[in-house]
Amino acid sequence: MKLSGLNIRKNKTGKWYVSYRKTGTALISGFEGSRDELVRHMASSDFLNAYTVAQQAKGKRVYPDGTFGALIDWYETREAWTKLAPRTQADYIKARDFLEPTFPISYLEISGDDVLEMRDRAAETRYLKFSNDVVAYMSSVFREAKDARKIERNPAHGIKRLYKADKEANRAWKQHEWDAVWRIAPSHIKPALAVARWAGLRGQDIAVLLWANYREDKDLGRALVFTPLKNGEKVGEIELGVVADLRAVLDPLAKGVLPSAPICRNSLGKQYPSENALRKVWQDFKASEAFTRALPVSSDLTLHGLRVTYASELRENGFSDREIADMLGDLTESMGKRYARGARMRKTSIRVFQKMTKTA
């Protein structure tokens, strides 16, 4: 009798693991013996009953205690997972799905060599950056398990990442590049470009920015007030003074709109469902004939590069690294200063706004 949908794996110590592929349900864990002995065991009534139950589970994952799959289920109930930024969670979910064949294995048996094997397999079958995500995800799971005293050491700790980001991947834009893009960009893209260029927001924050975040302020005139998605709990609420160039874009659009309406919209007038959707619109625009004709050697321009442009402009105007970090919503130098950050951040925002307004 041939059974379909099974994932059969033998680890380096010679033990067999069998799971139902669709749900990851472990059916055999740590069986010792030859392949023929395993096949005979899989013909037993106990195994066939477990296999039938797994088939009828309707997509629900079931992993016995002690398996890597059970450890992952536990990890995803912890704050180390639930408080990750949405973008990081999305990357980790892809890594988790890639690791599914290892779920039936005892997490206590996973070694550094196993992590290296999964890293190299990810690099060979997918791409280098994905292999970094696989290592990072495994490290995060095992770090949480170590902190909870479930394991003595993190087998993913110290594993070398294969992918190194190109330092020029998100380079600052040149002035002529900005001028050309602004001249030819479709109207629905311009608000996102403007917020990135003159406020330095990350794409994930631009995608969810609402008109309720665009407020009057006695010191700044107009301000963007929001909590960044990345490290928002640690960074807190940010107030950015809106310079004249950005106001010239936003003020006409703000008339008569509801506070709950998105500032940046796609070509259909809808809010971007994610940062990736916003990035896809930008990539499509870069692939257009108008863009390639106007900027034939600037295909490497990115939306995040406008955040770099904003930071570079602040540095050129004499602001310190700490002030620039505050304006970009980066973490403070130490958590001990966390509770003083709000007042300091506002003072920085006012100072930046006043100086940038004078130099405009």
mmCIF file of C-alpha atoms in Angstrom:
data_model
loop_
_atom_site.group_PDB
_atom_site.id
_atom_site.type_symbol
_atom_site.label_atom_id
_atom_site.label_comp_id
_atom_site.label_asym_id
_atom_site.label_seq_id
_atom_site.Cartn_x
_atom_site.Cartn_y
_atom_site.Cartn_z
ATOM 1 C CA MET A 1 0.000 0.000 0.000
ATOM 2 C CA LYS A 2 1.491 3.330 -1.069
ATOM 3 C CA LEU A 3 0.856 6.279 1.246
ATOM 4 C CA SER A 4 0.916 9.757 -0.292
ATOM 5 C CA GLY A 5 1.810 13.101 1.232
ATOM 6 C CA LEU A 6 4.540 11.873 3.563
ATOM 7 C CA ASN A 7 7.818 13.602 4.349
ATOM 8 C CA ILE A 8 10.435 10.988 5.262
ATOM 9 C CA ARG A 9 13.803 12.156 6.557
ATOM 10 C CA LYS A 10 16.842 10.495 8.117
ATOM 11 C CA ASN A 11 19.113 12.624 10.289
ATOM 12 C CA LYS A 12 22.868 12.375 10.690
ATOM 13 C CA THR A 13 22.608 9.999 13.650
ATOM 14 C CA GLY A 14 20.637 7.491 11.568
ATOM 15 C CA LYS A 15 17.209 8.153 13.106
ATOM 16 C CA TRP A 16 14.101 8.329 10.917
ATOM 17 C CA TYR A 17 11.401 10.991 11.049
ATOM 18 C CA VAL A 18 8.119 10.814 9.188
ATOM 19 C CA SER A 19 5.480 13.559 9.004
ATOM 20 C CA TYR A 20 2.346 14.313 7.026
ATOM 21 C CA ARG A 21 3.587 16.942 4.582
ATOM 22 C CA LYS A 22 0.427 19.050 4.287
ATOM 23 C CA THR A 23 0.117 19.784 7.998
ATOM 24 C CA GLY A 24 3.565 18.933 9.356
ATOM 25 C CA THR A 25 2.019 16.464 11.803
ATOM 26 C CA ALA A 26 4.748 14.151 13.150
ATOM 27 C CA LEU A 27 3.910 10.463 12.686
ATOM 28 C CA ILE A 28 7.262 8.889 13.551
ATOM 29 C CA SER A 29 10.033 10.585 15.533
ATOM 30 C CA GLY A 30 13.479 9.096 16.101
ATOM 31 C CA PHE A 31 12.904 5.605 14.668
ATOM 32 C CA GLU A 32 16.102 3.547 14.702
ATOM 33 C CA GLY A 33 16.580 0.854 12.073
ATOM 34 C CA SER A 34 16.956 0.255 8.367
ATOM 35 C CA ARG A 35 14.725 1.627 5.622
ATOM 36 C CA ASP A 36 13.077 -1.783 5.249
ATOM 37 C CA GLU A 37 12.345 -1.877 8.982
ATOM 38 C CA LEU A 38 10.858 1.601 8.733
ATOM 39 C CA VAL A 39 8.617 0.519 5.850
ATOM 40 C CA ARG A 40 7.403 -2.485 7.851
ATOM 41 C CA HIS A 41 6.673 -0.211 10.807
ATOM 42 C CA MET A 42 4.704 2.105 8.511
ATOM 43 C CA ALA A 43 2.509 -0.857 7.563
ATOM 44 C CA SER A 44 1.429 -1.358 11.184
ATOM 45 C CA SER A 45 -2.111 -0.552 12.280
ATOM 46 C CA ASP A 46 -0.868 2.062 14.761
ATOM 47 C CA PHE A 47 0.919 4.017 12.035
ATOM 48 C CA LEU A 48 -1.960 3.707 9.573
ATOM 49 C CA ASN A 49 -4.394 5.007 12.203
ATOM 50 C CA ALA A 50 -2.113 8.001 12.901
ATOM 51 C CA TYR A 51 -1.802 8.609 9.158
ATOM 52 C CA THR A 52 -5.601 8.605 8.738
ATOM 53 C CA VAL A 53 -6.032 11.069 11.614
ATOM 54 C CA ALA A 54 -3.419 13.360 10.037
ATOM 55 C CA GLN A 55 -5.253 13.258 6.702
ATOM 56 C CA GLN A 56 -8.468 14.330 8.416
ATOM 57 C CA ALA A 57 -6.869 17.172 10.401
ATOM 58 C CA LYS A 58 -7.961 19.714 7.730
ATOM 59 C CA GLY A 59 -4.802 21.793 7.734
ATOM 60 C CA LYS A 60 -4.220 22.087 11.459
ATOM 61 C CA ARG A 61 -0.588 21.573 12.399
ATOM 62 C CA VAL A 62 0.034 19.130 15.222
ATOM 63 C CA TYR A 63 3.514 18.557 16.638
ATOM 64 C CA PRO A 64 4.374 16.429 19.670
ATOM 65 C CA ASP A 65 6.163 18.023 22.607
ATOM 66 C CA GLY A 66 9.896 18.108 22.120
ATOM 67 C CA THR A 67 9.830 18.546 18.349
ATOM 68 C CA PHE A 68 11.116 21.582 16.510
ATOM 69 C CA GLY A 69 7.595 22.212 15.213
ATOM 70 C CA ALA A 70 6.222 22.325 18.763
ATOM 71 C CA LEU A 71 9.016 24.709 19.753
ATOM 72 C CA ILE A 72 8.082 27.010 16.869
ATOM 73 C CA ASP A 73 4.407 26.942 17.885
ATOM 74 C CA TRP A 74 5.507 27.934 21.395
ATOM 75 C CA TYR A 75 7.829 30.657 20.079
ATOM 76 C CA GLU A 76 5.030 32.252 18.069
ATOM 77 C CA THR A 77 3.064 32.841 21.268
ATOM 78 C CA ARG A 78 5.933 34.852 22.781
ATOM 79 C CA GLU A 79 6.519 38.606 22.636
ATOM 80 C CA ALA A 80 9.757 37.911 20.753
ATOM 81 C CA TRP A 81 7.452 36.972 17.852
ATOM 82 C CA THR A 82 4.257 38.973 18.402
ATOM 83 C CA LYS A 83 6.111 42.296 18.694
ATOM 84 C CA LEU A 84 8.198 41.883 15.570
ATOM 85 C CA ALA A 85 7.656 44.444 12.823
ATOM 86 C CA PRO A 86 5.194 43.193 10.143
ATOM 87 C CA ARG A 87 7.936 43.171 7.509
ATOM 88 C CA THR A 88 10.193 41.021 9.707
ATOM 89 C CA GLN A 89 7.342 38.650 10.497
ATOM 90 C CA ALA A 90 6.621 38.251 6.780
ATOM 91 C CA ASP A 91 10.271 37.358 6.095
ATOM 92 C CA TYR A 92 10.327 34.931 9.027
ATOM 93 C CA ILE A 93 7.118 33.203 7.905
ATOM 94 C CA LYS A 94 8.790 32.402 4.575
ATOM 95 C CA ALA A 95 11.779 31.016 6.468
ATOM 96 C CA ARG A 96 9.476 29.001 8.729
ATOM 97 C CA ASP A 97 7.720 27.449 5.733
ATOM 98 C CA PHE A 98 11.088 26.543 4.227
ATOM 99 C CA LEU A 99 12.074 24.784 7.465
ATOM 100 C CA GLU A 100 8.864 22.695 7.588
ATOM 101 C CA PRO A 101 10.625 19.383 6.765
ATOM 102 C CA THR A 102 12.627 19.720 10.012
ATOM 103 C CA PHE A 103 9.570 20.206 12.252
ATOM 104 C CA PRO A 104 9.277 16.539 13.323
ATOM 105 C CA ILE A 105 12.876 16.523 14.614
ATOM 106 C CA SER A 106 13.627 16.913 18.313
ATOM 107 C CA TYR A 107 14.835 20.475 18.810
ATOM 108 C CA LEU A 108 17.384 19.166 21.316
ATOM 109 C CA GLU A 109 19.067 17.255 18.476
ATOM 110 C CA ILE A 110 19.478 20.274 16.185
ATOM 111 C CA SER A 111 23.128 21.309 16.064
ATOM 112 C CA GLY A 112 25.131 24.073 14.483
ATOM 113 C CA ASP A 113 25.866 21.715 11.577
ATOM 114 C CA ASP A 114 22.115 21.345 10.996
ATOM 115 C CA VAL A 115 21.713 25.132 10.903
ATOM 116 C CA LEU A 116 24.593 25.351 8.426
ATOM 117 C CA GLU A 117 22.940 22.676 6.286
ATOM 118 C CA MET A 118 19.641 24.588 6.201
ATOM 119 C CA ARG A 119 21.475 27.856 5.468
ATOM 120 C CA ASP A 120 23.352 26.336 2.540
ATOM 121 C CA ARG A 121 20.230 24.624 1.197
ATOM 122 C CA ALA A 122 18.348 27.936 1.331
ATOM 123 C CA ALA A 123 21.155 29.663 -0.559
ATOM 124 C CA GLU A 124 21.291 26.940 -3.220
ATOM 125 C CA THR A 125 17.554 26.508 -3.784
ATOM 126 C CA ARG A 126 16.416 30.109 -3.205
ATOM 127 C CA TYR A 127 18.874 33.016 -2.920
ATOM 128 C CA LEU A 128 21.568 34.354 -0.579
ATOM 129 C CA LYS A 129 19.472 36.925 1.248
ATOM 130 C CA PHE A 130 16.841 34.269 2.004
ATOM 131 C CA SER A 131 19.529 32.113 3.620
ATOM 132 C CA ASN A 132 20.180 35.014 6.003
ATOM 133 C CA ASP A 133 16.480 35.055 6.931
ATOM 134 C CA VAL A 134 16.542 31.312 7.639
ATOM 135 C CA VAL A 135 19.508 31.676 10.000
ATOM 136 C CA ALA A 136 17.998 34.770 11.645
ATOM 137 C CA TYR A 137 14.668 33.008 12.221
ATOM 138 C CA MET A 138 16.280 29.892 13.706
ATOM 139 C CA SER A 139 18.496 32.062 15.890
ATOM 140 C CA SER A 140 15.489 33.999 17.170
ATOM 141 C CA VAL A 141 13.581 30.790 17.996
ATOM 142 C CA PHE A 142 16.516 29.201 19.799
ATOM 143 C CA ARG A 143 17.471 32.428 21.585
ATOM 144 C CA GLU A 144 13.989 32.606 23.061
ATOM 145 C CA ALA A 145 14.177 28.926 24.015
ATOM 146 C CA LYS A 146 17.544 29.487 25.695
ATOM 147 C CA ASP A 147 16.203 32.443 27.666
ATOM 148 C CA ALA A 148 13.309 30.223 28.806
ATOM 149 C CA ARG A 149 15.852 27.534 29.813
ATOM 150 C CA LYS A 150 14.487 25.008 27.346
ATOM 151 C CA ILE A 151 17.951 24.553 25.836
ATOM 152 C CA GLU A 152 21.484 25.235 27.053
ATOM 153 C CA ARG A 153 22.837 26.896 23.928
ATOM 154 C CA ASN A 154 21.636 28.494 20.729
ATOM 155 C CA PRO A 155 22.873 26.321 17.812
ATOM 156 C CA ALA A 156 22.348 29.195 15.362
ATOM 157 C CA HIS A 157 24.491 31.633 17.374
ATOM 158 C CA GLY A 158 27.562 32.779 15.468
ATOM 159 C CA ILE A 159 26.539 31.199 12.154
ATOM 160 C CA LYS A 160 27.945 33.314 9.341
ATOM 161 C CA ARG A 161 25.493 35.108 7.060
ATOM 162 C CA LEU A 162 26.186 34.520 3.390
ATOM 163 C CA TYR A 163 24.549 37.657 2.049
ATOM 164 C CA LYS A 164 26.080 41.090 2.538
ATOM 165 C CA ALA A 165 24.014 44.087 1.553
ATOM 166 C CA ASP A 166 25.404 46.393 -1.090
ATOM 167 C CA LYS A 167 26.337 49.647 0.614
ATOM 168 C CA GLU A 168 25.092 51.493 -2.457
ATOM 169 C CA ALA A 169 21.794 49.579 -2.616
ATOM 170 C CA ASN A 170 19.884 52.500 -1.087
ATOM 171 C CA ARG A 171 22.099 55.380 -2.072
ATOM 172 C CA ALA A 172 21.179 59.026 -1.748
ATOM 173 C CA TRP A 173 19.531 60.568 -4.778
ATOM 174 C CA LYS A 174 21.303 63.266 -6.770
ATOM 175 C CA GLN A 175 19.464 66.543 -7.226
ATOM 176 C CA HIS A 176 19.022 66.120 -10.988
ATOM 177 C CA GLU A 177 17.562 62.647 -10.384
ATOM 178 C CA TRP A 178 15.014 63.999 -7.937
ATOM 179 C CA ASP A 179 14.092 66.847 -10.301
ATOM 180 C CA ALA A 180 13.597 64.441 -13.211
ATOM 181 C CA VAL A 181 11.538 61.943 -11.217
ATOM 182 C CA TRP A 182 9.336 64.659 -9.755
ATOM 183 C CA ARG A 183 8.712 66.079 -13.218
ATOM 184 C CA ILE A 184 7.503 62.800 -14.758
ATOM 185 C CA ALA A 185 6.069 60.880 -11.767
ATOM 186 C CA PRO A 186 2.327 60.066 -11.878
ATOM 187 C CA SER A 187 0.285 62.169 -9.454
ATOM 188 C CA HIS A 188 -0.647 59.201 -7.254
ATOM 189 C CA ILE A 189 3.025 58.450 -6.541
ATOM 190 C CA LYS A 190 4.048 62.013 -5.659
ATOM 191 C CA PRO A 191 2.717 62.121 -2.055
ATOM 192 C CA ALA A 192 4.746 59.007 -1.177
ATOM 193 C CA LEU A 193 7.844 60.447 -2.839
ATOM 194 C CA ALA A 194 7.365 63.767 -1.052
ATOM 195 C CA VAL A 195 6.972 62.210 2.405
ATOM 196 C CA ALA A 196 10.063 60.050 1.851
ATOM 197 C CA ARG A 197 12.133 62.980 0.515
ATOM 198 C CA TRP A 198 11.179 65.738 2.973
ATOM 199 C CA ALA A 199 10.342 63.719 6.103
ATOM 200 C CA GLY A 200 12.525 60.622 5.714
ATOM 201 C CA LEU A 201 9.825 58.074 6.570
ATOM 202 C CA ARG A 202 10.281 54.366 5.947
ATOM 203 C CA GLY A 203 8.113 52.777 3.282
ATOM 204 C CA GLN A 204 6.148 50.747 5.823
ATOM 205 C CA ASP A 205 5.130 53.970 7.625
ATOM 206 C CA ILE A 206 4.354 55.836 4.403
ATOM 207 C CA ALA A 207 1.977 53.050 3.336
ATOM 208 C CA VAL A 208 -0.183 53.404 6.483
ATOM 209 C CA LEU A 209 0.048 57.170 7.053
ATOM 210 C CA LEU A 210 -3.385 58.778 7.556
ATOM 211 C CA TRP A 211 -4.546 62.384 7.408
ATOM 212 C CA ALA A 212 -5.079 62.118 11.179
ATOM 213 C CA ASN A 213 -1.270 62.016 11.369
ATOM 214 C CA TYR A 214 -1.025 65.417 9.621
ATOM 215 C CA ARG A 215 -1.733 67.958 12.354
ATOM 216 C CA GLU A 216 -1.517 71.623 13.229
ATOM 217 C CA ASP A 217 1.231 72.468 15.717
ATOM 218 C CA LYS A 218 1.884 75.747 17.526
ATOM 219 C CA ASP A 219 5.673 75.482 17.095
ATOM 220 C CA LEU A 220 5.923 73.670 13.782
ATOM 221 C CA GLY A 221 2.916 75.003 11.885
ATOM 222 C CA ARG A 222 2.148 71.553 10.517
ATOM 223 C CA ALA A 223 3.577 68.264 11.759
ATOM 224 C CA LEU A 224 3.497 64.593 10.906
ATOM 225 C CA VAL A 225 2.796 62.829 14.197
ATOM 226 C CA PHE A 226 3.027 59.031 14.173
ATOM 227 C CA THR A 227 4.536 55.989 15.868
ATOM 228 C CA PRO A 228 6.866 54.100 13.499
ATOM 229 C CA LEU A 229 6.086 50.452 12.874
ATOM 230 C CA LYS A 230 9.716 49.477 13.362
ATOM 231 C CA ASN A 231 10.717 49.681 17.040
ATOM 232 C CA GLY A 232 7.640 51.802 17.702
ATOM 233 C CA GLU A 233 7.240 50.596 21.270
ATOM 234 C CA LYS A 234 10.805 51.668 22.086
ATOM 235 C CA VAL A 235 10.963 54.773 19.918
ATOM 236 C CA GLY A 236 7.543 56.176 20.813
ATOM 237 C CA GLU A 237 5.609 58.872 18.974
ATOM 238 C CA ILE A 238 7.510 61.079 16.532
ATOM 239 C CA GLU A 239 6.691 64.672 15.619
ATOM 240 C CA LEU A 240 8.212 65.947 12.403
ATOM 241 C CA GLY A 241 7.845 69.521 11.299
ATOM 242 C CA VAL A 242 6.540 69.694 7.729
ATOM 243 C CA VAL A 243 8.748 71.917 5.562
ATOM 244 C CA ALA A 244 7.304 74.173 2.861
ATOM 245 C CA ASP A 245 8.060 71.772 -0.026
ATOM 246 C CA LEU A 246 6.126 68.972 1.656
ATOM 247 C CA ARG A 247 3.281 71.285 2.691
ATOM 248 C CA ALA A 248 2.932 72.390 -0.922
ATOM 249 C CA VAL A 249 2.154 68.766 -1.804
ATOM 250 C CA LEU A 250 0.008 67.811 1.194
ATOM 251 C CA ASP A 251 -2.060 70.916 1.913
ATOM 252 C CA PRO A 252 -4.065 70.861 -1.350
ATOM 253 C CA LEU A 253 -4.778 67.144 -0.855
ATOM 254 C CA ALA A 254 -5.882 67.612 2.766
ATOM 255 C CA LYS A 255 -8.932 69.698 1.951
ATOM 256 C CA GLY A 256 -12.205 67.956 2.749
ATOM 257 C CA VAL A 257 -10.731 64.536 3.505
ATOM 258 C CA LEU A 258 -11.597 62.376 6.506
ATOM 259 C CA PRO A 259 -8.924 61.937 9.209
ATOM 260 C CA SER A 260 -9.136 58.173 8.646
ATOM 261 C CA ALA A 261 -8.300 58.472 4.941
ATOM 262 C CA PRO A 262 -4.814 57.490 3.739
ATOM 263 C CA ILE A 263 -2.403 60.212 2.650
ATOM 264 C CA CYS A 264 -0.735 58.029 0.038
ATOM 265 C CA ARG A 265 -2.937 56.076 -2.375
ATOM 266 C CA ASN A 266 -2.495 53.829 -5.369
ATOM 267 C CA SER A 267 -3.776 54.625 -8.861
ATOM 268 C CA LEU A 268 -7.251 53.411 -7.847
ATOM 269 C CA GLY A 269 -7.382 55.828 -4.923
ATOM 270 C CA LYS A 270 -7.014 53.036 -2.368
ATOM 271 C CA GLN A 271 -4.608 52.720 0.539
ATOM 272 C CA TYR A 272 -1.557 50.595 -0.152
ATOM 273 C CA PRO A 273 -2.166 47.209 1.526
ATOM 274 C CA SER A 274 1.517 46.904 2.399
ATOM 275 C CA GLU A 275 4.962 48.374 1.924
ATOM 276 C CA ASN A 276 5.553 45.752 -0.770
ATOM 277 C CA ALA A 277 2.563 47.070 -2.722
ATOM 278 C CA LEU A 278 4.018 50.592 -2.562
ATOM 279 C CA ARG A 279 7.404 49.270 -3.647
ATOM 280 C CA LYS A 280 5.785 47.417 -6.563
ATOM 281 C CA VAL A 281 4.210 50.665 -7.803
ATOM 282 C CA TRP A 282 7.631 52.313 -7.644
ATOM 283 C CA GLN A 283 9.279 49.408 -9.509
ATOM 284 C CA ASP A 284 6.621 49.540 -12.232
ATOM 285 C CA PHE A 285 7.200 53.273 -12.634
ATOM 286 C CA LYS A 286 10.973 52.722 -12.903
ATOM 287 C CA ALA A 287 10.335 50.193 -15.661
ATOM 288 C CA SER A 288 8.275 52.688 -17.659
ATOM 289 C CA GLU A 289 9.485 54.229 -20.890
ATOM 290 C CA ALA A 290 9.209 57.731 -19.414
ATOM 291 C CA PHE A 291 11.594 56.864 -16.559
ATOM 292 C CA THR A 292 14.180 55.044 -18.664
ATOM 293 C CA ARG A 293 14.175 57.866 -21.201
ATOM 294 C CA ALA A 294 14.624 60.557 -18.522
ATOM 295 C CA LEU A 295 17.063 58.624 -16.316
ATOM 296 C CA PRO A 296 18.715 55.835 -18.332
ATOM 297 C CA VAL A 297 21.478 55.213 -15.745
ATOM 298 C CA SER A 298 19.430 55.604 -12.554
ATOM 299 C CA SER A 299 17.586 52.287 -12.376
ATOM 300 C CA ASP A 300 19.100 51.682 -8.924
ATOM 301 C CA LEU A 301 17.080 54.485 -7.300
ATOM 302 C CA THR A 302 14.953 53.273 -4.374
ATOM 303 C CA LEU A 303 12.301 54.821 -2.168
ATOM 304 C CA HIS A 304 14.486 54.070 0.853
ATOM 305 C CA GLY A 305 17.218 56.032 -0.863
ATOM 306 C CA LEU A 306 15.113 59.149 -0.287
ATOM 307 C CA ARG A 307 15.357 58.462 3.466
ATOM 308 C CA VAL A 308 19.141 58.383 2.983
ATOM 309 C CA THR A 309 18.885 61.650 1.029
ATOM 310 C CA TYR A 310 16.944 63.246 3.895
ATOM 311 C CA ALA A 311 19.514 62.076 6.450
ATOM 312 C CA SER A 312 22.394 63.309 4.277
ATOM 313 C CA GLU A 313 20.780 66.717 4.010
ATOM 314 C CA LEU A 314 20.450 66.955 7.793
ATOM 315 C CA ARG A 315 24.104 66.011 8.213
ATOM 316 C CA GLU A 316 25.180 68.619 5.665
ATOM 317 C CA ASN A 317 23.290 71.199 7.735
ATOM 318 C CA GLY A 318 25.338 70.386 10.828
ATOM 319 C CA PHE A 319 23.003 68.162 12.840
ATOM 320 C CA SER A 320 24.566 65.501 15.040
ATOM 321 C CA ASP A 321 24.207 61.762 14.552
ATOM 322 C CA ARG A 322 21.944 61.622 17.614
ATOM 323 C CA GLU A 323 19.690 64.388 16.253
ATOM 324 C CA ILE A 324 19.508 62.689 12.866
ATOM 325 C CA ALA A 325 18.629 59.383 14.557
ATOM 326 C CA ASP A 326 15.839 61.128 16.460
ATOM 327 C CA MET A 327 14.409 62.595 13.276
ATOM 328 C CA LEU A 328 14.556 59.208 11.549
ATOM 329 C CA GLY A 329 12.895 57.422 14.456
ATOM 330 C CA ASP A 330 15.901 55.256 15.258
ATOM 331 C CA LEU A 331 16.481 53.815 18.723
ATOM 332 C CA THR A 332 18.032 55.860 21.499
ATOM 333 C CA GLU A 333 21.608 55.217 22.555
ATOM 334 C CA SER A 334 20.458 53.473 25.716
ATOM 335 C CA MET A 335 17.140 52.390 27.146
ATOM 336 C CA GLY A 336 17.965 54.392 30.261
ATOM 337 C CA LYS A 337 17.219 57.570 28.296
ATOM 338 C CA ARG A 338 13.914 56.270 26.986
ATOM 339 C CA TYR A 339 11.628 58.298 29.207
ATOM 340 C CA ALA A 340 13.406 61.577 28.465
ATOM 341 C CA ARG A 341 13.277 60.975 24.742
ATOM 342 C CA GLY A 342 9.890 62.537 24.042
ATOM 343 C CA ALA A 343 10.866 65.996 25.271
ATOM 344 C CA ARG A 344 14.275 65.837 23.594
ATOM 345 C CA MET A 345 12.774 64.622 20.342
ATOM 346 C CA ARG A 346 10.368 67.561 20.175
ATOM 347 C CA LYS A 347 13.190 70.043 20.839
ATOM 348 C CA THR A 348 15.212 68.400 18.073
ATOM 349 C CA SER A 349 12.244 68.508 15.708
ATOM 350 C CA ILE A 350 11.695 72.226 16.337
ATOM 351 C CA ARG A 351 15.390 73.000 15.878
ATOM 352 C CA VAL A 352 15.577 70.983 12.657
ATOM 353 C CA PHE A 353 12.395 72.558 11.316
ATOM 354 C CA GLN A 354 13.545 76.104 12.081
ATOM 355 C CA LYS A 355 16.972 75.641 10.529
ATOM 356 C CA MET A 356 15.730 73.799 7.458
ATOM 357 C CA THR A 357 13.057 76.438 6.927
ATOM 358 C CA LYS A 358 15.674 79.200 6.989
ATOM 359 C CA THR A 359 17.944 77.369 4.556
ATOM 360 C CA ALA A 360 15.162 76.532 2.092
#
